[in-house]
Amino acid sequence: MAFKIIASQCTQCGACEFECPSGAIELKGENYVIDPKKCTECEGAFETQQCASVCPVPKTCVPA
Amino acid sequence: MTASMISLDSSASAKTSDNRLTNAKSDSCKSSSCGSTAKPDDMDPATWEKIKDHPCYSEEAHHYFARMHVAVAPACNIQCNYCNRKYDCANESRPGVVSEKLTPEQALRKVISVANEVPQLSVVGIAGPGDACYDWRRTKATFEKVAAEIPDVKLCISTNGLALPDHVDELARMNVDHVTITINMVDPQIGAKIYPWVFYNHRRYTGIEAAEILHKRQMLGLEMLAARGILVKVNSVMIPGVNDEHLIEVNRWVKERGAFLHNVMPLISDPAHGTYYGLTGQRAPRAIELKALQGRLEKGAKLMRHCRQCRADAVGLLGEDRGKEFTLDHIPDAVSYDERNREAYREVVARERGNHAAAKSEAIEMVKAAGPDGSLHVAVATKGGGRINEHFGHAKEFQIYEASPRGIAFVGHRKVEQYCRGGWGDDATLDGVIVALEGIDIVLCAKIGDCPKKRLADAGIRAVDSYTYEYIETAISMVYATEFGVDLLTGTA
Ligand code: SF4
Ligand code: SF4
Ligand code: SF4
């Protein structure tokens, strides 16, 4: 149960990073990555996955 | 007196400022004009104090002062159909696009480097890509650092308004006294055609619901800013067939809520940018359509006509972009602010702009007195300081003025390809320049070669380089006088 970021699509805007309620998203070198151990798919926090809802590029934050 | 000494141009340095000060037409300072300010008659002093050094808010100030944008806040909470945040194409220049995203620390280094080298710098703004109010932590950190180092620089932000109401109090506390909100609609039906979604309260909203939320937040933010005396400029993107007629309504709403300026900008929709509008073939307005709309809006909120739709990392005077000189790899790791350049420059400007204001009103009076039927469209090549001080072949834009019995008015600018590169001009480029100058009677520049001069003449445009380093309005009034056969100069000698 986790989301992932398709690096080739990502604009590095960082919106997902500060919206993630689990602190699962981090900039590692050139790319934003989701730590699957921390990602809760926003269960219990919000009704939609925050990273996918805020991301400006379709199909960039997707189920892993 | 040599030319460079009075030009107040961008190569100004502390060393030459003193020379420029003493040479800056000190002889033209008549007792009646000494100490006069350039404040327009219809503006209250407190407002003038806020805008007088701000190139984007004051048309007069844009001759003297420069702005820079730092791109620190790339995240955004809405999607606009004219924006594509995925690509930064090297060959384009448009708002919202930037090549280099900065951390607040890097932004501070960049601001200090620019302040040391560009003495005209008076405003540091955060204007995309992304929304400065949404990515608030970075915006705030950047402003705090800059204000601590350079207390007199003005801070400015641009926002889509969605997150704005949450930060108005902090903006007021940080002495941000200029905010730009992009407002393209007040009718959510129209908004739904411009904004596919907004992200608000942890949810993505679409359609009319999204536009309604955005509209309410924009109006709330505008009212809150106005209530705190913060000047608000409203930017609207003119999208033919979508919101062009509707902008008249927008103008009325924002004026009622205290907006200080309303700036209508043309949609930029090149398919190569990959924006929704670019890809669906939504056309941009033609220059005359934009001008016609601005004419109809004139009675609403004050209009701004000197906007250049700067890039999110622009540096320099409006119409000039020195951003490439100040990318991170050009900036040393450790920089310290040296206030001397900016201070010396400000002294020059303080004296110079009084003289300019006096010369300008004199010139306008002369034109008004010339009788009822003249009309001249003049394109001016300038690199700042309110003077004719740019070579025809070096100009990347011309500032357009209209002289008529109503006076002399700045009406806009036209961008051109620089005709002369490294000493030789190219015919195809000149053709482009001539097209861009359609409808212009006279070009005023510091210098022009015989060949381009003749080509312009063949196209019905006269190029004049005999008013080099004159104030723009003074030169226009003299051309006007010659043109309409009036001997205006008697009596003012
Ligand atoms: S799905 Fe939710 S918890 Fe997982 S990375 Fe995205 S925002 Fe964070
Ligand atoms: S929101 Fe999307 S585009 Fe922005 S950093 Fe996250 S994954 Fe990348
Ligand atoms: S508000 Fe600005 S950055 Fe956000 S989508 Fe619109 S144009 Fe792009």
Coordinates of C-alpha atoms and ligand atoms in Angstrom, one line a residue:
Chain A
M1 CA 0.0 0.0 0.0
A2 CA 1.9 2.9 -1.3
F3 CA 2.1 5.6 -4.0
K4 CA 5.1 6.3 -6.2
I5 CA 6.2 9.2 -8.4
I6 CA 7.0 8.6 -12.0
A7 CA 10.3 10.6 -12.1
S8 CA 10.3 11.3 -15.8
Q9 CA 7.0 13.2 -15.5
C10 CA 7.7 15.2 -12.4
T11 CA 8.3 18.9 -12.6
Q12 CA 10.0 19.0 -9.2
C13 CA 7.5 21.6 -8.0
G14 CA 7.5 20.2 -4.5
A15 CA 3.7 20.6 -3.9
C16 CA 3.3 16.9 -3.0
E17 CA 6.1 17.1 -0.5
F18 CA 4.5 19.6 1.7
E19 CA 1.0 18.2 1.3
C20 CA 1.9 14.7 2.3
P21 CA 0.5 14.0 5.7
S22 CA 2.9 11.2 6.4
G23 CA 6.2 13.0 5.6
A24 CA 6.8 10.3 3.0
I25 CA 8.0 12.5 0.2
E26 CA 11.5 13.8 -0.1
L27 CA 13.8 15.3 -2.8
K28 CA 16.6 12.8 -3.3
G29 CA 19.2 14.3 -5.6
E30 CA 17.3 15.3 -8.7
N31 CA 14.0 13.5 -8.0
Y32 CA 11.2 13.5 -5.6
V33 CA 10.6 10.1 -4.2
I34 CA 8.0 8.5 -2.0
D35 CA 9.2 6.3 0.9
P36 CA 6.9 3.2 0.6
K37 CA 7.4 2.4 4.3
K38 CA 6.0 5.8 5.3
C39 CA 3.2 6.2 2.7
T40 CA -0.2 5.4 4.1
E41 CA -2.1 6.4 0.9
C42 CA -3.5 9.1 3.1
E43 CA -5.8 6.6 4.8
G44 CA -7.4 8.0 7.8
A45 CA -6.1 11.5 7.0
F46 CA -7.8 12.7 3.8
E47 CA -10.3 11.3 1.4
T48 CA -8.0 11.5 -1.6
Q49 CA -4.3 10.9 -1.9
Q50 CA -2.8 14.3 -1.5
C51 CA 0.2 13.9 -3.8
A52 CA -2.0 12.7 -6.7
S53 CA -4.6 15.5 -6.0
V54 CA -2.2 18.3 -6.0
C55 CA 0.2 17.2 -8.7
P56 CA -0.1 19.3 -11.9
V57 CA 1.0 16.4 -14.2
P58 CA -1.5 13.6 -14.8
K59 CA -0.5 10.1 -13.9
T60 CA 2.6 11.1 -12.1
C61 CA 1.7 10.1 -8.5
V62 CA 0.3 6.7 -8.9
P63 CA -0.2 3.5 -6.9
A64 CA 3.1 1.6 -6.7
Chain B
M1 CA 29.4 66.5 -21.9
T2 CA 29.6 62.9 -23.1
A3 CA 26.6 60.8 -23.8
S4 CA 27.2 58.1 -21.4
M5 CA 27.5 60.5 -18.5
I6 CA 23.9 61.6 -18.7
S7 CA 22.2 58.4 -19.8
L8 CA 21.5 56.8 -16.4
D9 CA 21.9 53.6 -18.3
S10 CA 22.2 50.1 -17.0
S11 CA 25.9 50.1 -17.0
A12 CA 25.8 52.7 -14.3
S13 CA 28.3 52.3 -11.5
A14 CA 29.2 54.2 -8.4
K15 CA 32.3 55.6 -10.1
T16 CA 30.3 57.3 -12.8
S17 CA 27.3 58.2 -10.8
D18 CA 29.0 61.4 -9.5
N19 CA 29.9 62.4 -13.1
R20 CA 26.4 61.7 -14.2
L21 CA 25.0 63.7 -11.4
T22 CA 27.0 66.8 -12.3
N23 CA 26.4 66.4 -16.0
A24 CA 22.8 65.4 -15.9
K25 CA 21.6 68.5 -17.5
S26 CA 22.2 70.5 -14.4
D27 CA 21.8 73.6 -16.5
S28 CA 18.2 72.8 -17.3
C29 CA 17.2 73.1 -13.7
K30 CA 15.0 76.2 -13.7
S31 CA 14.1 77.6 -10.4
S32 CA 10.5 76.8 -11.0
S33 CA 11.2 73.1 -11.4
C34 CA 13.8 72.6 -8.7
G35 CA 12.6 70.2 -6.1
S36 CA 9.5 69.4 -8.0
T37 CA 8.4 65.8 -7.8
A38 CA 7.0 63.7 -10.6
K39 CA 3.9 63.0 -8.6
P40 CA 0.8 63.0 -10.8
D41 CA -1.8 65.6 -9.7
D42 CA -4.6 63.1 -9.1
M43 CA -2.7 60.9 -6.6
D44 CA -2.5 61.2 -2.9
P45 CA 1.0 61.6 -1.4
A46 CA 0.9 58.3 0.7
T47 CA 0.1 56.3 -2.4
W48 CA 2.7 58.1 -4.4
E49 CA 5.3 57.3 -1.7
K50 CA 4.5 53.6 -2.2
I51 CA 4.7 53.5 -5.9
K52 CA 7.2 56.2 -6.8
D53 CA 10.2 53.8 -7.1
H54 CA 8.2 50.8 -8.3
P55 CA 8.7 50.2 -12.0
C56 CA 5.6 48.1 -12.4
Y57 CA 3.2 50.3 -10.5
S58 CA 4.4 53.7 -11.8
E59 CA 4.9 54.4 -15.5
E60 CA 7.1 57.3 -14.5
A61 CA 9.3 55.1 -12.2
H62 CA 9.7 52.5 -14.9
H63 CA 12.2 54.7 -16.7
Y64 CA 14.5 54.7 -13.6
F65 CA 14.0 51.6 -11.6
A66 CA 14.5 47.9 -12.1
R67 CA 12.9 44.9 -10.6
M68 CA 14.0 41.3 -10.2
H69 CA 12.1 38.2 -9.6
V70 CA 13.3 35.2 -7.6
A71 CA 11.7 31.9 -8.4
V72 CA 11.6 30.2 -5.0
A73 CA 8.0 28.9 -4.9
P74 CA 7.4 26.5 -7.8
A75 CA 4.4 24.6 -6.3
C76 CA 0.9 25.7 -7.3
N77 CA -2.5 25.1 -6.1
I78 CA -4.5 25.6 -9.2
Q79 CA -4.2 24.8 -12.9
C80 CA -4.7 27.5 -15.5
N81 CA -5.3 26.6 -19.1
Y82 CA -2.6 29.0 -20.3
C83 CA 0.1 27.4 -18.1
N84 CA 2.2 24.3 -18.6
R85 CA 4.4 23.8 -15.7
K86 CA 6.1 20.8 -17.2
Y87 CA 8.4 22.5 -19.7
D88 CA 10.9 25.3 -19.7
C89 CA 11.8 25.8 -23.3
A90 CA 15.1 27.7 -23.8
N91 CA 13.7 29.8 -26.7
E92 CA 10.8 31.3 -25.0
S93 CA 10.2 34.0 -22.5
R94 CA 6.9 34.2 -20.8
P95 CA 5.5 34.5 -17.3
G96 CA 5.4 31.4 -15.1
V97 CA 8.5 29.9 -16.8
V98 CA 11.8 29.8 -15.2
S99 CA 15.0 27.8 -15.8
E100 CA 16.3 27.9 -12.2
K101 CA 14.5 27.3 -9.0
L102 CA 16.1 28.7 -6.0
T103 CA 16.2 28.0 -2.3
P104 CA 15.6 31.1 -0.1
E105 CA 19.4 31.1 0.7
Q106 CA 20.3 31.0 -3.0
A107 CA 17.7 33.7 -3.7
L108 CA 19.3 36.0 -1.1
R109 CA 22.7 35.5 -2.8
K110 CA 21.2 36.4 -6.1
V111 CA 19.4 39.5 -4.8
I112 CA 22.7 40.8 -3.2
S113 CA 24.6 40.2 -6.4
V114 CA 22.1 42.1 -8.4
A115 CA 21.8 44.9 -5.9
N116 CA 25.6 45.3 -6.1
E117 CA 25.7 45.4 -9.9
V118 CA 22.3 46.9 -10.9
P119 CA 21.9 50.1 -9.0
Q120 CA 18.5 50.7 -10.4
L121 CA 17.1 47.7 -8.4
S122 CA 14.2 48.8 -6.3
V123 CA 11.9 45.8 -6.2
V124 CA 12.3 42.1 -5.4
G125 CA 9.3 40.1 -6.4
I126 CA 8.2 36.5 -6.3
A127 CA 6.1 35.8 -9.4
G128 CA 6.0 32.2 -10.2
P129 CA 6.4 29.7 -11.5
G130 CA 3.9 28.4 -9.0
D131 CA 2.1 30.4 -6.4
A132 CA 4.0 32.5 -3.9
C133 CA 1.1 32.4 -1.3
Y134 CA 0.7 28.6 -1.7
D135 CA 4.3 27.8 -1.1
W136 CA 4.3 30.2 1.8
R137 CA 7.2 28.9 3.8
R138 CA 9.7 29.6 1.0
T139 CA 8.2 33.0 0.1
K140 CA 8.3 34.1 3.7
A141 CA 11.8 32.8 4.3
T142 CA 13.0 34.6 1.2
F143 CA 11.4 37.9 2.1
E144 CA 12.7 37.8 5.7
K145 CA 16.2 37.3 4.5
V146 CA 16.1 40.0 1.9
A147 CA 14.5 42.5 4.2
A148 CA 17.2 41.9 6.8
E149 CA 20.0 42.5 4.3
I150 CA 18.6 45.3 2.2
P151 CA 15.9 47.0 4.2
D152 CA 14.9 49.6 1.6
V153 CA 14.2 47.3 -1.2
K154 CA 10.5 46.8 -1.9
L155 CA 9.0 43.4 -1.7
C156 CA 6.3 42.3 -4.1
I157 CA 4.3 39.1 -4.8
S158 CA 2.1 37.8 -7.5
T159 CA -0.6 35.2 -6.7
N160 CA -3.6 33.5 -8.1
G161 CA -5.4 34.5 -4.9
L162 CA -6.5 31.1 -3.7
A163 CA -4.2 31.0 -0.6
L164 CA -3.9 34.7 -0.3
P165 CA -6.5 35.4 2.5
D166 CA -4.5 33.1 4.8
H167 CA -1.4 35.3 4.6
V168 CA -2.6 38.9 4.4
D169 CA -1.8 39.6 8.0
E170 CA 1.8 38.3 7.6
L171 CA 2.2 40.2 4.4
A172 CA 1.2 43.4 6.1
R173 CA 3.6 42.6 9.0
M174 CA 6.4 42.1 6.6
N175 CA 5.8 45.5 5.0
V176 CA 4.9 44.0 1.6
D177 CA 3.0 46.9 0.2
H178 CA 2.4 45.6 -3.4
V179 CA 0.5 42.5 -4.3
T180 CA -0.5 41.4 -7.8
I181 CA -3.5 39.1 -8.1
T182 CA -4.3 37.4 -11.4
I183 CA -8.1 37.6 -11.8
N184 CA -9.5 36.5 -15.1
M185 CA -13.2 36.2 -14.2
V186 CA -15.9 37.0 -11.7
D187 CA -18.4 34.6 -13.3
P188 CA -17.6 31.0 -12.4
Q189 CA -19.2 29.8 -15.7
I190 CA -16.4 31.6 -17.5
G191 CA -13.9 30.6 -14.8
A192 CA -14.6 26.9 -15.6
K193 CA -13.3 27.5 -19.1
I194 CA -10.1 28.9 -17.8
Y195 CA -9.3 26.7 -14.7
P196 CA -9.6 22.9 -15.0
W197 CA -9.1 22.5 -11.3
V198 CA -8.1 24.0 -7.9
F199 CA -6.6 22.3 -4.9
Y200 CA -8.3 23.6 -1.8
N201 CA -8.7 22.2 1.7
H202 CA -6.9 19.0 0.8
R203 CA -9.2 18.3 -2.2
R204 CA -9.1 18.8 -5.9
Y205 CA -12.2 20.6 -7.1
T206 CA -13.2 20.9 -10.8
G207 CA -15.6 22.7 -13.0
I208 CA -17.9 25.5 -11.8
E209 CA -17.3 24.5 -8.2
A210 CA -13.6 25.1 -8.6
A211 CA -14.1 28.4 -10.2
E212 CA -16.5 29.5 -7.5
I213 CA -14.0 28.7 -4.7
L214 CA -11.3 30.6 -6.6
H215 CA -13.5 33.6 -7.2
K216 CA -14.6 33.9 -3.6
R217 CA -11.1 33.6 -2.3
Q218 CA -9.8 36.2 -4.8
M219 CA -12.4 38.8 -3.8
L220 CA -11.8 38.1 -0.1
G221 CA -8.1 38.5 -0.6
L222 CA -8.5 41.7 -2.5
E223 CA -10.8 43.2 0.1
M224 CA -8.5 42.2 2.9
L225 CA -5.5 43.8 1.2
A226 CA -7.3 47.0 0.4
A227 CA -8.5 47.2 4.0
R228 CA -4.9 47.2 5.2
G229 CA -3.8 49.8 2.7
I230 CA -1.7 47.4 0.6
L231 CA -1.7 48.3 -3.0
V232 CA -3.2 45.7 -5.3
K233 CA -2.6 45.3 -8.9
V234 CA -5.0 43.0 -10.8
N235 CA -3.6 41.2 -13.8
S236 CA -6.1 39.7 -16.3
V237 CA -5.2 37.5 -19.2
M238 CA -7.3 38.5 -22.2
I239 CA -8.6 35.3 -23.9
P240 CA -10.5 36.1 -27.0
G241 CA -14.0 34.4 -27.1
V242 CA -13.6 33.3 -23.4
N243 CA -13.3 36.3 -21.2
D244 CA -12.6 39.3 -23.4
E245 CA -16.0 41.0 -23.0
H246 CA -16.2 39.7 -19.5
L247 CA -13.1 41.7 -18.4
I248 CA -15.2 44.9 -18.4
E249 CA -17.2 43.3 -15.6
V250 CA -14.0 42.1 -13.9
N251 CA -12.7 45.7 -14.1
R252 CA -15.8 47.0 -12.3
W253 CA -15.6 44.4 -9.5
V254 CA -12.0 44.9 -8.8
K255 CA -12.3 48.6 -8.9
E256 CA -15.2 48.5 -6.4
R257 CA -13.1 46.4 -4.1
G258 CA -10.2 48.8 -4.1
A259 CA -7.7 47.5 -6.7
F260 CA -5.2 50.2 -7.6
L261 CA -4.3 49.1 -11.1
H262 CA -5.8 46.8 -13.6
N263 CA -3.4 45.3 -16.1
V264 CA -4.9 43.5 -19.1
M265 CA -2.3 41.2 -20.7
P266 CA -2.7 39.3 -23.9
L267 CA -2.9 35.5 -23.8
I268 CA 0.3 33.8 -24.9
S269 CA -0.7 30.6 -26.7
D270 CA 2.0 29.0 -28.7
P271 CA 1.4 25.4 -29.5
A272 CA 5.1 24.8 -28.7
H273 CA 4.5 25.7 -25.1
G274 CA 2.2 22.7 -24.7
T275 CA -0.4 24.6 -22.7
Y276 CA -4.0 23.5 -23.0
Y277 CA -4.9 26.7 -24.9
G278 CA -1.8 26.3 -27.1
L279 CA -2.8 22.7 -28.0
T280 CA -6.5 23.5 -28.6
G281 CA -5.7 26.3 -30.9
Q282 CA -7.1 29.1 -28.7
R283 CA -5.9 32.2 -30.4
A284 CA -4.2 35.2 -28.7
P285 CA -5.7 38.6 -29.1
R286 CA -4.3 40.9 -31.7
A287 CA -2.6 44.1 -30.6
I288 CA -5.4 46.3 -31.8
E289 CA -8.0 44.1 -30.0
L290 CA -6.0 44.5 -26.7
K291 CA -5.8 48.2 -27.3
A292 CA -9.5 48.5 -28.0
L293 CA -10.3 46.7 -24.8
Q294 CA -7.9 48.8 -22.8
G295 CA -9.6 51.8 -24.2
R296 CA -13.0 50.6 -23.0
L297 CA -11.7 49.9 -19.6
E298 CA -10.0 53.2 -19.1
K299 CA -12.9 54.5 -17.0
G300 CA -12.7 51.6 -14.5
A301 CA -9.7 50.9 -12.4
K302 CA -6.6 52.7 -13.6
L303 CA -4.9 50.8 -16.4
M304 CA -1.4 49.9 -16.7
R305 CA 0.1 50.0 -20.2
H306 CA 3.8 49.4 -19.6
C307 CA 3.6 45.8 -18.5
R308 CA 6.1 43.5 -20.2
Q309 CA 4.8 40.1 -19.0
C310 CA 8.2 39.4 -17.4
R311 CA 9.7 36.0 -16.9
A312 CA 9.6 34.6 -13.4
D313 CA 13.4 35.1 -13.2
A314 CA 13.6 38.5 -14.9
V315 CA 16.2 41.0 -13.8
G316 CA 16.6 44.6 -14.8
L317 CA 14.6 47.5 -16.1
L318 CA 11.2 46.6 -17.6
G319 CA 11.7 45.6 -21.2
E320 CA 15.2 44.4 -20.4
D321 CA 16.1 40.9 -19.1
R322 CA 19.5 40.4 -17.6
G323 CA 18.4 37.2 -15.9
K324 CA 21.0 35.2 -17.7
E325 CA 23.8 37.2 -16.2
F326 CA 22.7 36.3 -12.7
T327 CA 22.2 32.6 -12.8
L328 CA 23.6 30.7 -9.9
D329 CA 26.8 29.7 -11.7
H330 CA 27.6 33.4 -12.2
I331 CA 27.2 34.2 -8.5
P332 CA 30.0 33.7 -6.0
D333 CA 29.3 31.5 -3.0
A334 CA 29.8 34.3 -0.6
V335 CA 28.5 37.8 -1.4
S336 CA 28.0 40.8 0.8
Y337 CA 25.8 43.7 0.1
D338 CA 27.4 47.0 -0.7
E339 CA 24.9 49.8 -0.6
R340 CA 27.1 52.4 -2.3
N341 CA 26.0 51.8 -5.9
R342 CA 22.3 51.9 -5.1
E343 CA 22.6 55.0 -2.9
A344 CA 24.6 56.9 -5.5
Y345 CA 22.1 56.0 -8.2
R346 CA 19.2 57.1 -6.0
E347 CA 20.7 60.5 -5.6
V348 CA 21.1 60.9 -9.3
V349 CA 17.5 59.9 -9.9
A350 CA 16.2 62.1 -7.1
R351 CA 17.5 65.2 -9.0
E352 CA 17.0 63.9 -12.5
R353 CA 13.4 62.9 -12.2
G354 CA 12.4 66.4 -11.0
N355 CA 14.0 67.9 -14.1
H356 CA 12.4 65.2 -16.3
A357 CA 9.0 65.9 -14.8
A358 CA 9.3 69.6 -15.5
A359 CA 10.6 69.0 -19.0
K360 CA 7.7 66.6 -19.6
S361 CA 5.0 68.9 -18.5
E362 CA 6.5 71.8 -20.5
A363 CA 6.6 69.5 -23.6
I364 CA 3.0 68.5 -23.1
E365 CA 1.8 72.0 -22.7
M366 CA 3.6 72.9 -25.9
V367 CA 1.9 70.1 -27.8
K368 CA -1.5 71.0 -26.4
A369 CA -1.0 74.7 -27.3
A370 CA -0.2 73.7 -30.9
G371 CA -3.8 73.6 -32.1
P372 CA -6.5 71.1 -32.6
D373 CA -5.6 68.7 -35.4
G374 CA -2.2 67.1 -35.0
S375 CA -1.7 63.4 -34.3
L376 CA 1.7 61.6 -34.3
H377 CA 2.6 58.0 -33.4
V378 CA 6.1 57.9 -32.2
A379 CA 8.3 54.9 -31.4
V380 CA 11.2 55.6 -29.1
A381 CA 14.4 53.6 -28.6
T382 CA 15.5 54.1 -25.0
K383 CA 17.5 52.2 -22.4
G384 CA 16.0 54.0 -19.5
G385 CA 16.3 57.4 -17.7
G386 CA 13.4 58.8 -19.8
R387 CA 15.8 59.8 -22.6
I388 CA 16.4 58.9 -26.2
N389 CA 19.6 56.9 -25.7
E390 CA 19.4 53.7 -27.6
H391 CA 20.6 52.9 -31.1
F392 CA 18.0 51.8 -33.5
G393 CA 19.8 48.6 -34.2
H394 CA 20.3 47.7 -30.6
A395 CA 16.7 48.2 -29.5
K396 CA 14.8 45.0 -28.4
E397 CA 11.6 47.0 -28.0
F398 CA 10.3 50.5 -28.8
Q399 CA 8.2 52.5 -26.4
I400 CA 5.2 53.9 -28.2
Y401 CA 3.9 57.4 -27.6
E402 CA 1.0 59.3 -29.0
A403 CA 1.1 63.1 -29.4
S404 CA -2.1 64.9 -30.1
P405 CA -3.9 68.0 -28.9
R406 CA -4.6 66.1 -25.7
G407 CA -0.9 66.0 -24.9
I408 CA 1.7 63.3 -25.1
A409 CA 0.9 59.9 -23.7
F410 CA 2.7 56.7 -23.4
V411 CA 0.5 54.0 -24.9
G412 CA 2.6 50.8 -24.9
H413 CA 5.6 49.1 -26.3
R414 CA 6.4 46.9 -29.2
K415 CA 8.9 44.1 -29.0
V416 CA 11.3 43.6 -32.0
E417 CA 14.2 41.4 -32.9
Q418 CA 17.4 43.2 -32.4
Y419 CA 18.3 44.3 -35.9
C420 CA 22.0 44.9 -35.4
R421 CA 24.1 42.1 -34.1
G422 CA 27.9 42.6 -33.8
G423 CA 28.0 45.5 -36.3
W424 CA 26.0 44.2 -39.1
G425 CA 22.3 44.2 -39.7
D426 CA 20.3 41.6 -41.4
D427 CA 17.6 42.4 -43.9
A428 CA 15.1 39.8 -42.8
T429 CA 15.2 41.1 -39.2
L430 CA 14.7 44.6 -40.5
D431 CA 11.6 43.5 -42.3
G432 CA 10.3 42.2 -39.0
V433 CA 11.1 45.5 -37.3
I434 CA 9.2 47.4 -40.0
V435 CA 6.2 45.1 -39.6
A436 CA 6.3 45.7 -35.8
L437 CA 6.3 49.4 -36.4
E438 CA 3.1 49.4 -38.4
G439 CA 1.2 52.6 -37.9
I440 CA 4.2 54.6 -36.5
D441 CA 5.0 57.9 -38.1
I442 CA 8.4 58.6 -36.6
V443 CA 11.1 56.6 -34.8
L444 CA 13.3 58.5 -32.4
C445 CA 16.6 56.9 -31.6
A446 CA 20.1 57.8 -30.5
K447 CA 21.6 56.7 -33.8
I448 CA 20.6 54.9 -37.0
G449 CA 22.6 53.9 -40.2
D450 CA 21.7 55.2 -43.6
C451 CA 20.6 51.9 -44.9
P452 CA 17.9 51.1 -42.3
K453 CA 16.9 54.7 -42.4
K454 CA 16.2 54.5 -46.1
R455 CA 14.3 51.2 -45.7
L456 CA 12.1 52.7 -43.0
A457 CA 11.5 55.7 -45.2
D458 CA 10.4 53.5 -48.0
A459 CA 7.9 52.0 -45.6
G460 CA 6.6 55.4 -44.7
I461 CA 8.3 55.7 -41.3
R462 CA 10.8 58.5 -40.6
A463 CA 13.7 57.8 -38.4
V464 CA 15.2 60.8 -36.6
D465 CA 18.5 60.6 -34.6
S466 CA 19.0 64.3 -34.0
Y467 CA 17.5 64.4 -30.5
T468 CA 20.0 62.0 -28.9
Y469 CA 19.9 62.2 -25.1
E470 CA 17.0 64.5 -25.0
Y471 CA 14.1 63.7 -22.8
I472 CA 11.5 61.6 -24.7
E473 CA 8.7 64.1 -24.3
T474 CA 10.9 67.1 -25.2
A475 CA 12.0 65.5 -28.4
I476 CA 8.4 64.5 -29.3
S477 CA 7.2 68.0 -28.7
M478 CA 9.9 69.4 -31.0
V479 CA 9.1 66.9 -33.7
Y480 CA 5.5 67.7 -33.3
A481 CA 6.2 71.4 -33.7
T482 CA 8.2 70.9 -36.9
E483 CA 5.6 68.5 -38.2
F484 CA 2.6 70.8 -37.8
G485 CA 4.5 73.9 -38.7
V486 CA 4.1 75.7 -35.4
D487 CA 6.8 77.8 -33.9
L488 CA 6.4 76.5 -30.4
L489 CA 9.8 77.3 -29.1
T490 CA 9.4 81.0 -29.0
G491 CA 8.4 82.1 -25.6
T492 CA 10.0 79.2 -23.8
A493 CA 13.5 80.2 -24.5
Ligands
SF4_1 S1 -0.5 8.9 -1.0 FE1 -0.6 10.3 0.8 S2 0.8 9.4 2.3 FE2 1.3 8.5 0.3 S3 2.9 9.8 -0.5 FE3 1.0 10.5 -1.3 S4 0.4 12.1 0.0 FE4 1.9 10.9 1.1
SF4_2 S1 3.5 17.4 -7.2 FE1 3.9 16.1 -9.0 S2 5.2 17.4 -10.2 FE2 5.2 18.3 -8.2 S3 7.0 17.5 -7.2 FE3 5.3 16.2 -6.7 S4 5.3 14.6 -8.2 FE4 6.6 16.2 -9.0
SF4_3 S1 -1.4 30.2 -11.1 FE1 0.4 30.5 -12.3 S2 1.7 28.8 -11.9 FE2 -0.3 28.2 -11.2 S3 -1.2 27.2 -13.0 FE3 -1.8 29.4 -13.1 S4 -0.2 30.4 -14.4 FE4 0.6 28.4 -13.7

